[in-house]
JSON list of C-alpha atoms in Angstrom, two decimals:
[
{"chain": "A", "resi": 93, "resn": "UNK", "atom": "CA", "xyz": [0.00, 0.00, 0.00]},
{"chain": "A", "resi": 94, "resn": "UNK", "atom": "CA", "xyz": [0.99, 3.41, -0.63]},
{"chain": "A", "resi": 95, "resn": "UNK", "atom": "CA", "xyz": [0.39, 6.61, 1.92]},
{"chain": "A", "resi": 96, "resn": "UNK", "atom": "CA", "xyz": [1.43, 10.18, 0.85]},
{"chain": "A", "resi": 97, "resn": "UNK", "atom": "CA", "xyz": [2.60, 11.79, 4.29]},
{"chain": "A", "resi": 98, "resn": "UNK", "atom": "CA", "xyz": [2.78, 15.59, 4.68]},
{"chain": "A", "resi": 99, "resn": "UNK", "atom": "CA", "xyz": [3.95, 17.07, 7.60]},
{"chain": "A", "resi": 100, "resn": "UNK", "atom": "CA", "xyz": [3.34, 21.10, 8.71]},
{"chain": "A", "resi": 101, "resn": "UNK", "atom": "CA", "xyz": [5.17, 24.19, 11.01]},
{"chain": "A", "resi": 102, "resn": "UNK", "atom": "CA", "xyz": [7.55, 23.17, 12.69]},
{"chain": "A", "resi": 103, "resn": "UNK", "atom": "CA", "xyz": [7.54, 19.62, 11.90]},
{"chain": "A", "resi": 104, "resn": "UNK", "atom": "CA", "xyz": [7.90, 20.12, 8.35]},
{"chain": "A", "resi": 105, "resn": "UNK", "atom": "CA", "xyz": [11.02, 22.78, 9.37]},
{"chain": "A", "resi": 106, "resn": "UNK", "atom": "CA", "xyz": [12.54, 19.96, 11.47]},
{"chain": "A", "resi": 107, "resn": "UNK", "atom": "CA", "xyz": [12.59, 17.25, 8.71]},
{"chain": "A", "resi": 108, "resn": "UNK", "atom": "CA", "xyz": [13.34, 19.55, 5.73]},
{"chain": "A", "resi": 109, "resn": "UNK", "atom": "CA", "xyz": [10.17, 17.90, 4.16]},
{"chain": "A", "resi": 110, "resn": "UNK", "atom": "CA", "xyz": [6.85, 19.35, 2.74]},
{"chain": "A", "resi": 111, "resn": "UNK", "atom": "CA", "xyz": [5.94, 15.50, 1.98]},
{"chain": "A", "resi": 112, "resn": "UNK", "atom": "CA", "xyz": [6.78, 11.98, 0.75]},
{"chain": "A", "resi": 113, "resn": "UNK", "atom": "CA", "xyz": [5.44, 8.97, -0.55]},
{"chain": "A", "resi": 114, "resn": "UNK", "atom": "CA", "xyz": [5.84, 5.82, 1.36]},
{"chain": "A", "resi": 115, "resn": "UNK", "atom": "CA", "xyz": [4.95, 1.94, 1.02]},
{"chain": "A", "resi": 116, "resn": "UNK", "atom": "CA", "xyz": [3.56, -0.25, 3.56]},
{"chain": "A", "resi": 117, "resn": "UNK", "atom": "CA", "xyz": [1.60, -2.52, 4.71]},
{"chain": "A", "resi": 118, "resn": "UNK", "atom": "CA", "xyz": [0.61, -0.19, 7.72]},
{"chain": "A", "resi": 119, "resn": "UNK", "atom": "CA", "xyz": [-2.41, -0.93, 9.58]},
{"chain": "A", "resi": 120, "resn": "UNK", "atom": "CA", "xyz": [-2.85, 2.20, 11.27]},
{"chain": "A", "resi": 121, "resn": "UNK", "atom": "CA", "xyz": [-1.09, 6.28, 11.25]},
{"chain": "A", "resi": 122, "resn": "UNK", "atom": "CA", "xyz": [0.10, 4.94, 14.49]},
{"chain": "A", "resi": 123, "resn": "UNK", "atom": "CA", "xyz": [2.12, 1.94, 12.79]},
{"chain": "A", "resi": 124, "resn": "UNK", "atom": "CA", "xyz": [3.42, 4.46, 10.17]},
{"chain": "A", "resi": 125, "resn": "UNK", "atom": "CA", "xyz": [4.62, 6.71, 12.72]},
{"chain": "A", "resi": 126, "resn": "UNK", "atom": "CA", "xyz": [6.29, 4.33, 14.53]},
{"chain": "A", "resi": 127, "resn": "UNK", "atom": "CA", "xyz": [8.30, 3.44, 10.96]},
{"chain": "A", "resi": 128, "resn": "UNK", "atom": "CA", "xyz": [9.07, 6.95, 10.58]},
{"chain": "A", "resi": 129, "resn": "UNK", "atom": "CA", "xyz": [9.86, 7.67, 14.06]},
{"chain": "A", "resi": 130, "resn": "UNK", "atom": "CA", "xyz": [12.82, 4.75, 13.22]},
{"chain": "A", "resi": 131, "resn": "UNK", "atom": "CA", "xyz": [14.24, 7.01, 10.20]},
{"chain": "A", "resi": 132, "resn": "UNK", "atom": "CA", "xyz": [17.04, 8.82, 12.91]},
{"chain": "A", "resi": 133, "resn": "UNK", "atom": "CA", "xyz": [17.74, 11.51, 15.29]},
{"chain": "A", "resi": 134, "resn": "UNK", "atom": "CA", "xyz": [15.53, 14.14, 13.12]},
{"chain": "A", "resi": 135, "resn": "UNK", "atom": "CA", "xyz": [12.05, 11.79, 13.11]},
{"chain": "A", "resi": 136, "resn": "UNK", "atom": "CA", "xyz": [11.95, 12.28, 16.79]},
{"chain": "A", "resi": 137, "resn": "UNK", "atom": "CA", "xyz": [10.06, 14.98, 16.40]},
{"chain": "A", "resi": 138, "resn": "UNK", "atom": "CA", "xyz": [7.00, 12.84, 15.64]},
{"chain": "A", "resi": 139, "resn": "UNK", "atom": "CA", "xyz": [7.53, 11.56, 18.97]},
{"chain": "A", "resi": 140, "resn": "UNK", "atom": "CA", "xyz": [6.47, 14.58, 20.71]},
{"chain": "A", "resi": 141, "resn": "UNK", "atom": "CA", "xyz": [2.85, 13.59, 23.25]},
{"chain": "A", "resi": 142, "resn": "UNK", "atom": "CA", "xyz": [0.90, 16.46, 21.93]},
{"chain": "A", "resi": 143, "resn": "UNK", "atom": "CA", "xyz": [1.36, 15.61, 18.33]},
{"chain": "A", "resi": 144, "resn": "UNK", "atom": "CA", "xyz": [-1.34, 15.65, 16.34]},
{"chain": "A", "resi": 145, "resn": "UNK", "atom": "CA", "xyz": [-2.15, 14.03, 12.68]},
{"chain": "A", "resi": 146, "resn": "UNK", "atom": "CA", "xyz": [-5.15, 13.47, 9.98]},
{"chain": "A", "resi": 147, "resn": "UNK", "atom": "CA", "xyz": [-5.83, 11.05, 7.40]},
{"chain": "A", "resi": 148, "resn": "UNK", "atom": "CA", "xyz": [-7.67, 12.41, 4.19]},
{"chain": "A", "resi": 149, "resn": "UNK", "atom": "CA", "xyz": [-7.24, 16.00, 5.40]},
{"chain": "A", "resi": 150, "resn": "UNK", "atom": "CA", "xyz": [-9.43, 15.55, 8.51]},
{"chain": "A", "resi": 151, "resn": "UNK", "atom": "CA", "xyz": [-8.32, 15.21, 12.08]},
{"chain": "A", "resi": 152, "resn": "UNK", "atom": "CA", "xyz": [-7.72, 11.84, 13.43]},
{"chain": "A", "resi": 153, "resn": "UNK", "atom": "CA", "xyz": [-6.56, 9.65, 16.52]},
{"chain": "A", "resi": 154, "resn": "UNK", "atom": "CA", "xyz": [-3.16, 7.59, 16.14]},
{"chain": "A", "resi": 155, "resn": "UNK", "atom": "CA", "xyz": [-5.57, 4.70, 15.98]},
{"chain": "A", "resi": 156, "resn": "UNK", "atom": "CA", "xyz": [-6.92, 5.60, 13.10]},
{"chain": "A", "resi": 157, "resn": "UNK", "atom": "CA", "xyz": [-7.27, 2.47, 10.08]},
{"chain": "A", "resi": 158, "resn": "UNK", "atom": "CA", "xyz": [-5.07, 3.06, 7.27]},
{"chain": "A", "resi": 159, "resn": "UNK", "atom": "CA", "xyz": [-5.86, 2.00, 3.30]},
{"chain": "A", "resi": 160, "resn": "UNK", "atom": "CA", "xyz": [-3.67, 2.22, 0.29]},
{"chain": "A", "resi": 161, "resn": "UNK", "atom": "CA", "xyz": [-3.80, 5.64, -1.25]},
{"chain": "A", "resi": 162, "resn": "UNK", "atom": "CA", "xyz": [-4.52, 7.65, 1.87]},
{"chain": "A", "resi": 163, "resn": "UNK", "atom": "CA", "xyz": [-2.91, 10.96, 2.82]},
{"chain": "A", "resi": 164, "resn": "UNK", "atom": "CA", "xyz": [-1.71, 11.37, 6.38]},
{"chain": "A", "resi": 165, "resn": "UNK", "atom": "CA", "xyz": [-0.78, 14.25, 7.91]},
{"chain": "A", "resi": 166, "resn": "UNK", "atom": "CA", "xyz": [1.35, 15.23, 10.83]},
{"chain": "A", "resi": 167, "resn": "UNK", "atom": "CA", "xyz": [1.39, 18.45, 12.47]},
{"chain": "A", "resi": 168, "resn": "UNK", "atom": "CA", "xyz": [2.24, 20.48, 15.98]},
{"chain": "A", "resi": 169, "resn": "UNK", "atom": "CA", "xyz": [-0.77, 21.64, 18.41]},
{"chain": "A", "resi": 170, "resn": "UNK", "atom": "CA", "xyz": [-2.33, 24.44, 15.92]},
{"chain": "A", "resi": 171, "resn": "UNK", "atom": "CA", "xyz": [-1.84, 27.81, 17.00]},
{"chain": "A", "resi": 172, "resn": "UNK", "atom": "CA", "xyz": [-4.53, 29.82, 14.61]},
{"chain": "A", "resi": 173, "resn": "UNK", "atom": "CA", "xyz": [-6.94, 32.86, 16.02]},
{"chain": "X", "resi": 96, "resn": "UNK", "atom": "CA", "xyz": [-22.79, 30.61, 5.64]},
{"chain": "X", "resi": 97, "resn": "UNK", "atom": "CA", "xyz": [-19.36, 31.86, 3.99]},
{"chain": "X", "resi": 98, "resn": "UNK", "atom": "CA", "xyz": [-15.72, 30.42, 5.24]},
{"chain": "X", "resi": 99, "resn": "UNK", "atom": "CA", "xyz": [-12.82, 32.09, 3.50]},
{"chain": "X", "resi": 100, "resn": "UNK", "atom": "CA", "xyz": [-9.00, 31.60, 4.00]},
{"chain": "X", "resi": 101, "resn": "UNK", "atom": "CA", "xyz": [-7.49, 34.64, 2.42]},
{"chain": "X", "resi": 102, "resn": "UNK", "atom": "CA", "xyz": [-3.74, 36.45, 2.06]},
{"chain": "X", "resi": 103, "resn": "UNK", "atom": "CA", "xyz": [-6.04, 40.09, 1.40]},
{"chain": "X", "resi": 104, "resn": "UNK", "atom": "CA", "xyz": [-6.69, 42.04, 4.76]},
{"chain": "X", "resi": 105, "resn": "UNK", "atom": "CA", "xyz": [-10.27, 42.74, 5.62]},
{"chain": "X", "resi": 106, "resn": "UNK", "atom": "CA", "xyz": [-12.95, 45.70, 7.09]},
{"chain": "X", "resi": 107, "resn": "UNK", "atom": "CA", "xyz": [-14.29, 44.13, 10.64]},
{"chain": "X", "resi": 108, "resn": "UNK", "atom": "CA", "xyz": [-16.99, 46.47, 10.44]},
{"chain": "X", "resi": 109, "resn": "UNK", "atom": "CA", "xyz": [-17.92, 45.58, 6.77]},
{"chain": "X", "resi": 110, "resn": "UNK", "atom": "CA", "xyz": [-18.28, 42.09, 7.83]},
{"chain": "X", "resi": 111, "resn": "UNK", "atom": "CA", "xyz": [-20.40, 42.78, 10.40]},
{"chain": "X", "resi": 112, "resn": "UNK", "atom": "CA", "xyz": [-22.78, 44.55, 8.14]},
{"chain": "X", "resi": 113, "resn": "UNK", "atom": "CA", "xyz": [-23.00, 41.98, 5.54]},
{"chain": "X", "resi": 114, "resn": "UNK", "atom": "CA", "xyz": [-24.05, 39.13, 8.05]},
{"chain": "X", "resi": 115, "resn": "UNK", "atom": "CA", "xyz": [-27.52, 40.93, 8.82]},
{"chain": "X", "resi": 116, "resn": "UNK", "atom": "CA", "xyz": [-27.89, 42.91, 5.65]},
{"chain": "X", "resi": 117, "resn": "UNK", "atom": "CA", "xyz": [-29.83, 39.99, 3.46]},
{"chain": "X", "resi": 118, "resn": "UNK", "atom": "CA", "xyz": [-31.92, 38.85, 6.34]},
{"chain": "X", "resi": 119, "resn": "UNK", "atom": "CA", "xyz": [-34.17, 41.20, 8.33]},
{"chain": "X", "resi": 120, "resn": "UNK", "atom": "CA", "xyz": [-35.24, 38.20, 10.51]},
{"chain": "X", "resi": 121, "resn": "UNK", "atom": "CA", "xyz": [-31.61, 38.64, 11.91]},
{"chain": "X", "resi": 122, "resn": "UNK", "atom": "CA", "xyz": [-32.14, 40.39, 15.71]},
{"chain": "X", "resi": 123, "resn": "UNK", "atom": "CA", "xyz": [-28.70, 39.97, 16.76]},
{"chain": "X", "resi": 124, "resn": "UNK", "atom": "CA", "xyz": [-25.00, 39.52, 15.02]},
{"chain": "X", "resi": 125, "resn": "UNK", "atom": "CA", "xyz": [-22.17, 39.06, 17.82]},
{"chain": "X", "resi": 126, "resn": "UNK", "atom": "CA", "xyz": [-18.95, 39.28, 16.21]},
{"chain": "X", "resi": 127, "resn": "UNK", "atom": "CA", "xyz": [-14.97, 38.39, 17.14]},
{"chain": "X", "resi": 128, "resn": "UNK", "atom": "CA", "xyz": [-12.37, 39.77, 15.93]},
{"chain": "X", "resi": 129, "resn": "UNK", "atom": "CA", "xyz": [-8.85, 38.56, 16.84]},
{"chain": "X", "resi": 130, "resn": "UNK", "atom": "CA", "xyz": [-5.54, 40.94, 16.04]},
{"chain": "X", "resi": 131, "resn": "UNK", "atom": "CA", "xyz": [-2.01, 40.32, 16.05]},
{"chain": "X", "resi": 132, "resn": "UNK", "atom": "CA", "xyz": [0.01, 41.82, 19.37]},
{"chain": "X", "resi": 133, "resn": "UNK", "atom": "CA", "xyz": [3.12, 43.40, 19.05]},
{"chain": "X", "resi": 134, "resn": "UNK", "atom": "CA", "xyz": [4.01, 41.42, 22.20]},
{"chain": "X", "resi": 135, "resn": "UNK", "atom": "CA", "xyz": [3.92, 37.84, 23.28]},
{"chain": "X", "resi": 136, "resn": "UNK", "atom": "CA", "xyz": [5.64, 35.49, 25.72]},
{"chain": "X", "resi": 137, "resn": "UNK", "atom": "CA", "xyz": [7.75, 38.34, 26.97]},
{"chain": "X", "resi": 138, "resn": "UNK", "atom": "CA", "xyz": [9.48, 39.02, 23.50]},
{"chain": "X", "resi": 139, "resn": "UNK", "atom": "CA", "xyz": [8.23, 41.84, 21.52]},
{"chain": "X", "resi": 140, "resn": "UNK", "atom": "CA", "xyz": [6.71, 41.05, 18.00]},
{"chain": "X", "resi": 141, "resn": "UNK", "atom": "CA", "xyz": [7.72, 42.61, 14.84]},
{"chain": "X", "resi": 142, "resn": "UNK", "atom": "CA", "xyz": [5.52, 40.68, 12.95]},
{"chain": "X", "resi": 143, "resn": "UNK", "atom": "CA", "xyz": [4.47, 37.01, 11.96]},
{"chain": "X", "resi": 144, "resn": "UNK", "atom": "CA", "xyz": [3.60, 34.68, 9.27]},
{"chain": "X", "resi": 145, "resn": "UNK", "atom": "CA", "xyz": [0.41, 32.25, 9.48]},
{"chain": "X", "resi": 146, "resn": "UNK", "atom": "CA", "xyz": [1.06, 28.82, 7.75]},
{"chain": "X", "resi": 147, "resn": "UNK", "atom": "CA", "xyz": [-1.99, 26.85, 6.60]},
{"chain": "X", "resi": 148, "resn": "UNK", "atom": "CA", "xyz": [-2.77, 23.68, 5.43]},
{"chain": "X", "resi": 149, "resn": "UNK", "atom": "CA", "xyz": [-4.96, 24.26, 2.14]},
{"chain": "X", "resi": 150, "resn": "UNK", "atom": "CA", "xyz": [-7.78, 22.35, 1.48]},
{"chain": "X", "resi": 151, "resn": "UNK", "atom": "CA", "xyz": [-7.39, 20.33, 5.31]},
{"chain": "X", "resi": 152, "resn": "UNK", "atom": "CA", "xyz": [-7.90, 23.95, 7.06]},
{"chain": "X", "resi": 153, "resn": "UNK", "atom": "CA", "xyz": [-11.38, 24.96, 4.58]},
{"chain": "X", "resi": 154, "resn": "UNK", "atom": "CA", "xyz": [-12.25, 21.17, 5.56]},
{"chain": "X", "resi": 155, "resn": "UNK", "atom": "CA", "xyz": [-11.56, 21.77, 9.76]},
{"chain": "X", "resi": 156, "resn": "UNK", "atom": "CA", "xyz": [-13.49, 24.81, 8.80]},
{"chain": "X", "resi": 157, "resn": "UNK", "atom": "CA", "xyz": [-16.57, 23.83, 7.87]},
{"chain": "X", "resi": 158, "resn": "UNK", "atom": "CA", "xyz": [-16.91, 20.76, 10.11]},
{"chain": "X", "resi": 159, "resn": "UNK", "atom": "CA", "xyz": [-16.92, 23.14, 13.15]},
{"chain": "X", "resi": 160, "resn": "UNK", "atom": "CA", "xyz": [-19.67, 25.69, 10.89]},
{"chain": "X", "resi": 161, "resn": "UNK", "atom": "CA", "xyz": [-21.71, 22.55, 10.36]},
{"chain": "X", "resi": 162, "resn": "UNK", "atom": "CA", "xyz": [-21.70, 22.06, 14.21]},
{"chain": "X", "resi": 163, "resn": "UNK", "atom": "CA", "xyz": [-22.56, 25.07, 15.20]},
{"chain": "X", "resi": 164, "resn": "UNK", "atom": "CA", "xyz": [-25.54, 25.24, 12.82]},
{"chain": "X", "resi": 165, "resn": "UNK", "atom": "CA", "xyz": [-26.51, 21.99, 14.40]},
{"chain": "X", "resi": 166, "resn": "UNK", "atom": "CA", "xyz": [-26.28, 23.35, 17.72]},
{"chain": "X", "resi": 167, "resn": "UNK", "atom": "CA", "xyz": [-27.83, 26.46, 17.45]},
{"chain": "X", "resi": 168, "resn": "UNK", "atom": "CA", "xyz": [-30.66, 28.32, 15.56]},
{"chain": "X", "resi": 169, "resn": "UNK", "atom": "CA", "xyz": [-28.70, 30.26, 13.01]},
{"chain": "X", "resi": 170, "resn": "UNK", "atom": "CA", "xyz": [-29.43, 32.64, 10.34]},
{"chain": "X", "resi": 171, "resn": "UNK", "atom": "CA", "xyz": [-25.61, 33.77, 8.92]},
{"chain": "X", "resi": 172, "resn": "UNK", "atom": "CA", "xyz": [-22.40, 32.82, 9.69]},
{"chain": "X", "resi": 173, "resn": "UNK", "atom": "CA", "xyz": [-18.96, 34.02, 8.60]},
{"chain": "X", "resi": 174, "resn": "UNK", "atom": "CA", "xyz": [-15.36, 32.69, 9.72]},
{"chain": "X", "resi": 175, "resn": "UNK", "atom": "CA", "xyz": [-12.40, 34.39, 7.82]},
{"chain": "X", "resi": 176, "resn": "UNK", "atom": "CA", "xyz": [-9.38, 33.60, 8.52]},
{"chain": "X", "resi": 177, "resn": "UNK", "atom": "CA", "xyz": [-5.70, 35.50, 7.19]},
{"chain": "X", "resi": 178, "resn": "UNK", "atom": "CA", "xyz": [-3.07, 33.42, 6.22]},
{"chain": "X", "resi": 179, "resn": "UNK", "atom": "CA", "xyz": [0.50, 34.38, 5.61]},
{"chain": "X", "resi": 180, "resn": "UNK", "atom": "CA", "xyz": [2.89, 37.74, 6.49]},
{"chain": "X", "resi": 181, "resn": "UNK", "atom": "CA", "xyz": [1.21, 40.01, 9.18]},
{"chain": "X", "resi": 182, "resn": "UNK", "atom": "CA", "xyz": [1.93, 42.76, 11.12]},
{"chain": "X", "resi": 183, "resn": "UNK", "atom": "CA", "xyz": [1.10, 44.04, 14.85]},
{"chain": "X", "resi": 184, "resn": "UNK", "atom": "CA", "xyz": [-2.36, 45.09, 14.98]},
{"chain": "X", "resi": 185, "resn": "UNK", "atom": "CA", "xyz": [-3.66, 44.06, 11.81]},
{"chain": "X", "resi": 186, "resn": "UNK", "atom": "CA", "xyz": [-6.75, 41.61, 12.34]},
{"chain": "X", "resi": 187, "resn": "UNK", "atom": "CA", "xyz": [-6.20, 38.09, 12.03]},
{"chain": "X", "resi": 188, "resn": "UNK", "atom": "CA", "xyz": [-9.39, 36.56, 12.39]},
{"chain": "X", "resi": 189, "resn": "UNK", "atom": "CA", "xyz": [-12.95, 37.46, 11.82]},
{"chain": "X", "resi": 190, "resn": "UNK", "atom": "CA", "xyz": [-16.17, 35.34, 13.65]},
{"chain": "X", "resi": 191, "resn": "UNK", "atom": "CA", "xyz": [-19.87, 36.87, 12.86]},
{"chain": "X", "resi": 192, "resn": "UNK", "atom": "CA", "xyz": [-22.77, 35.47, 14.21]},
{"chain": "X", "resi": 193, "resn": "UNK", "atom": "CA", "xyz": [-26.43, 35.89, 13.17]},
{"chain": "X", "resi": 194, "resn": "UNK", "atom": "CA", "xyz": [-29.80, 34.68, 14.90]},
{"chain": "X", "resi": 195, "resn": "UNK", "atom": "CA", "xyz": [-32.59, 35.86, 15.90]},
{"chain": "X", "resi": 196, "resn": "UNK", "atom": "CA", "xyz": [-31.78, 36.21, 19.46]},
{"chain": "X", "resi": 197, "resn": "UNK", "atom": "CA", "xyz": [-28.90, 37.30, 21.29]},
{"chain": "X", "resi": 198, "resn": "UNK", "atom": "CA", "xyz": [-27.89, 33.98, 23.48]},
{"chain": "X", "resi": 199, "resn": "UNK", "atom": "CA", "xyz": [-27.79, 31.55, 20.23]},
{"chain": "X", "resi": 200, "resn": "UNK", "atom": "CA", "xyz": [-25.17, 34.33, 18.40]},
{"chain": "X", "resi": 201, "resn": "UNK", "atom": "CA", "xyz": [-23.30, 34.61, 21.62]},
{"chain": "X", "resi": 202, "resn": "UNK", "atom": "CA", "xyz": [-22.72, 31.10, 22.32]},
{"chain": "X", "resi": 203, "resn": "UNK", "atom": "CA", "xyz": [-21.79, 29.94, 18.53]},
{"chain": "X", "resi": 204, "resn": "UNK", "atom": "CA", "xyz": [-19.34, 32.69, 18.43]},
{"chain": "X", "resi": 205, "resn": "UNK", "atom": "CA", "xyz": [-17.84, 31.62, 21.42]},
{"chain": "X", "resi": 206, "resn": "UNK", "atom": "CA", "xyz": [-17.82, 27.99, 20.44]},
{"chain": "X", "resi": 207, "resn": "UNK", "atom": "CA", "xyz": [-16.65, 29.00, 16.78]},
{"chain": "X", "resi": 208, "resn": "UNK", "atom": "CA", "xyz": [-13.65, 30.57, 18.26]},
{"chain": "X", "resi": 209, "resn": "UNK", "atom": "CA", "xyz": [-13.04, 27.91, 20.70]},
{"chain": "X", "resi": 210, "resn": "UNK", "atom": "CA", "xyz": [-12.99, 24.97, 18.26]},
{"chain": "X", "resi": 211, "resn": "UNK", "atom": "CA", "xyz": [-11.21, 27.32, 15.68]},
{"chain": "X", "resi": 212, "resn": "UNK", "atom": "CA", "xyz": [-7.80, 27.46, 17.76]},
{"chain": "X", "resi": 213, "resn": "UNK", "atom": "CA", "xyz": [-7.71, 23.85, 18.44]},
{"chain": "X", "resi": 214, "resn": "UNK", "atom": "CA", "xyz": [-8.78, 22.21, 15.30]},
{"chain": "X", "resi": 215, "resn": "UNK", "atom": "CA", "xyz": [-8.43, 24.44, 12.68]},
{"chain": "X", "resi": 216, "resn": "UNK", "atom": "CA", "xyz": [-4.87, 23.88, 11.05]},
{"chain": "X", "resi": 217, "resn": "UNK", "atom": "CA", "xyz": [-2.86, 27.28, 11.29]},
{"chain": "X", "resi": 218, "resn": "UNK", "atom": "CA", "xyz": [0.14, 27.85, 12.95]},
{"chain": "X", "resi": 219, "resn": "UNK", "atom": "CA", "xyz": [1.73, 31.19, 13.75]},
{"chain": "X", "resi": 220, "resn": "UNK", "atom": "CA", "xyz": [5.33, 32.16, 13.56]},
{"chain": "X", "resi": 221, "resn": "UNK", "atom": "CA", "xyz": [6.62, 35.33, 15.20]},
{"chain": "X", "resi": 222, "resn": "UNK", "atom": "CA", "xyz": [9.57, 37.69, 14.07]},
{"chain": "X", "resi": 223, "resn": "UNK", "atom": "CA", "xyz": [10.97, 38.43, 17.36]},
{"chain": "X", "resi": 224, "resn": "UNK", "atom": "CA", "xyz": [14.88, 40.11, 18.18]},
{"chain": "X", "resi": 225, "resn": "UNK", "atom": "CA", "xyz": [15.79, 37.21, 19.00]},
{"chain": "X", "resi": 226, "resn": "UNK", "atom": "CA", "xyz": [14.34, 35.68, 15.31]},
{"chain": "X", "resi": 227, "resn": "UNK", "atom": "CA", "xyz": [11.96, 33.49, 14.10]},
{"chain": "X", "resi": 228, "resn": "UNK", "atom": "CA", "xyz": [9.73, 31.61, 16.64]},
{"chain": "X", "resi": 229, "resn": "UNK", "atom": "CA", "xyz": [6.95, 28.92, 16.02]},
{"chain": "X", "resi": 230, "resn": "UNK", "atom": "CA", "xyz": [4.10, 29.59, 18.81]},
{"chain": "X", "resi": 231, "resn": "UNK", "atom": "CA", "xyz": [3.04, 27.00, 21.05]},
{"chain": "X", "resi": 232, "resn": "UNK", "atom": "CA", "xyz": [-0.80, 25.57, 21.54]},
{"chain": "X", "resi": 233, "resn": "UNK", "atom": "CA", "xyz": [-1.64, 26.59, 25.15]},
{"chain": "X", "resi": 234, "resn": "UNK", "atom": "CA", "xyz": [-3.37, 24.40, 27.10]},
{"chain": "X", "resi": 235, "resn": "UNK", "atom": "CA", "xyz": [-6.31, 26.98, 28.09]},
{"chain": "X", "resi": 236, "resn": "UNK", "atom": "CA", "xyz": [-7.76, 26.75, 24.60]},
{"chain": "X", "resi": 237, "resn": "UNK", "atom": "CA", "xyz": [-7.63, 22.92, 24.97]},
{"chain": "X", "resi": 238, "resn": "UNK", "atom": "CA", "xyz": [-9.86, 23.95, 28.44]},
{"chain": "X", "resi": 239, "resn": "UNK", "atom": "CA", "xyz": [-11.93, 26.03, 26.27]},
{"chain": "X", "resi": 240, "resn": "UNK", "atom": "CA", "xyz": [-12.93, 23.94, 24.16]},
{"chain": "X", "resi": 241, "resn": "UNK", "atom": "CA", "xyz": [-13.78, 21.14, 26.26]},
{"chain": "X", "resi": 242, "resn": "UNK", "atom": "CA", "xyz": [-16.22, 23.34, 28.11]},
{"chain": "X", "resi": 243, "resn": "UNK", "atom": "CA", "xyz": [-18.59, 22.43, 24.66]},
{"chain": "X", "resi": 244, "resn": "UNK", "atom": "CA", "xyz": [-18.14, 18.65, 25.02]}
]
C-alpha cells in the first residue's frame, strides 16, 4: 500500500520535508509513525505527546485504520486565532 | 454561511454589516475579531507569518460551521481567517454570528472561536529580536474547548 505523508510548522522545518510517498503494509497512522519515528535523530520529532495528525485531510486519533492511497498528515498543536 | 481563508486584509466592520444585511429576521450579530500583538511570551513582536494547510484547514473549517448550525438556531455565519505575512495590529481573524436572538449568536461565536484554535490547522510564527519563533498551543484553549463537550 501506498500513503502520501505531509507534515506542517515546525515539523515540516525539522525534517526539511513538505511531503513523501511511502509503502507499507501499515495498519494504522500509528504503525506508520512508529516506521518513521525509526528514520534517525531528526524523526523524533513525531515523537512529541501532543502531536497531532489526519488522514484524508481531517483530524484523526493515532488509531486511526489506514488504506492504500490515503494521505496522512502530521502536524504540531495548531496555533490559529 | 461563507468560510474564507485569504492572504487580502479585511474591514471588521464591513463584515459585520453583511451578516444581517440579506436577512431582516436577523435580531442579533455578535462578532470576534482577533488581532495580532506586538508582544507575546515576553518578546516583543515585529511581525508574523500564518502557515496553513490548504484544502485540510477549509475542511476543519466547515466541520466546526456545520456544528454550530446543528447546535444552534442560526441565520448567517462568517469565519475568515488571514493566512501568511502580518503585522502588529492588523486583524487576524474574523467570527460573525447571526440569529434571531442574542444567546444563540453569543454562544456559537464563542464555540466557533473555541474549536477554531484547536482544530483548525494554522500555525503562527513570530519575528521576534531574538528571530523566528513557532508559537506554542496553550493548554487553556484545549480547556476552552472542552467546556462544549
Amino acid at each position: 500500500m501506498k500513503i502520501t505523508v505531509h507534515f506542517f510548522a515546525r515539523y515540516r522545518e525539522a525534517l526539511d520535508l513538505d511531503s513523501l510517498l511511502v509503502e507499507g503494509p501499515f495498519t494504522s497512522v500509528e504503525q506508520l509513525r512508529q516506521d518513521l519515528l525509526r528514520g534517525g535523530e531528526e524523526w523524533q520529532v513525531l515523537a512529541e505527546p501532543n502531536l497531532m495528525c489526519a488522514r484524508n485531510q481531517e483530524l484523526c486519533k493515532l488509531d486511526e485504520p489506514l488504506n492504500d492511497g490515503d494521505e496522512v498528515a502530521f502536524f504540531p498543536p495548531v496555533t490559529g486565532g | 454561511m461563507a468560510i474564507r481563508v485569504q492572504v487580502a486584509a479585511f474591514d471588521p466592520g464591513a463584515e459585520v454589516n453583511a451578516l444581517h444585511a440579506a436577512n431582516l429576521g436577523v435580531g442579533a450579530v455578535v462578532s470576534f475579531v482577533g488581532y495580532v500583538r506586538d508582544f507575546n511570551d515576553g518578546r516583543e513582536v515585529a511581525g508574523m507569518f500564518l502557515e496553513h494547510a490548504a484544502g485540510m484547514t477549509e475542511k476543519a473549517l466547515a466541520k466546526i460551521v456545520v456544528e454550530a448550525q446543528q447546535r444552534w438556531p442560526l441565520l448567517n455565519l462568517e469565519v475568515l481567517h488571514r493566512v501568511g505575512a502580518l503585522e502588529p495590529g492588523e486583524p487576524i481573524v474574523f467570527v460573525g454570528v447571526a440569529s434571531a436572538h442574542r444567546q444563540a449568536a453569543f454562544d456559537a461565536c464563542a464555540f466557533v472561536m473555541d474549536y477554531l484554535k484547536t482544530r483548525a490547522p494554522f500555525w503562527k510564527k513570530e519575528q521576534t529580536a531574538d528571530g523566528p519563533r513557532w508559537v506554542e498551543g496553550r493548554s487553556s484553549d484545549e480547556a476552552a474547548a472542552d467546556r462544549w463537550a
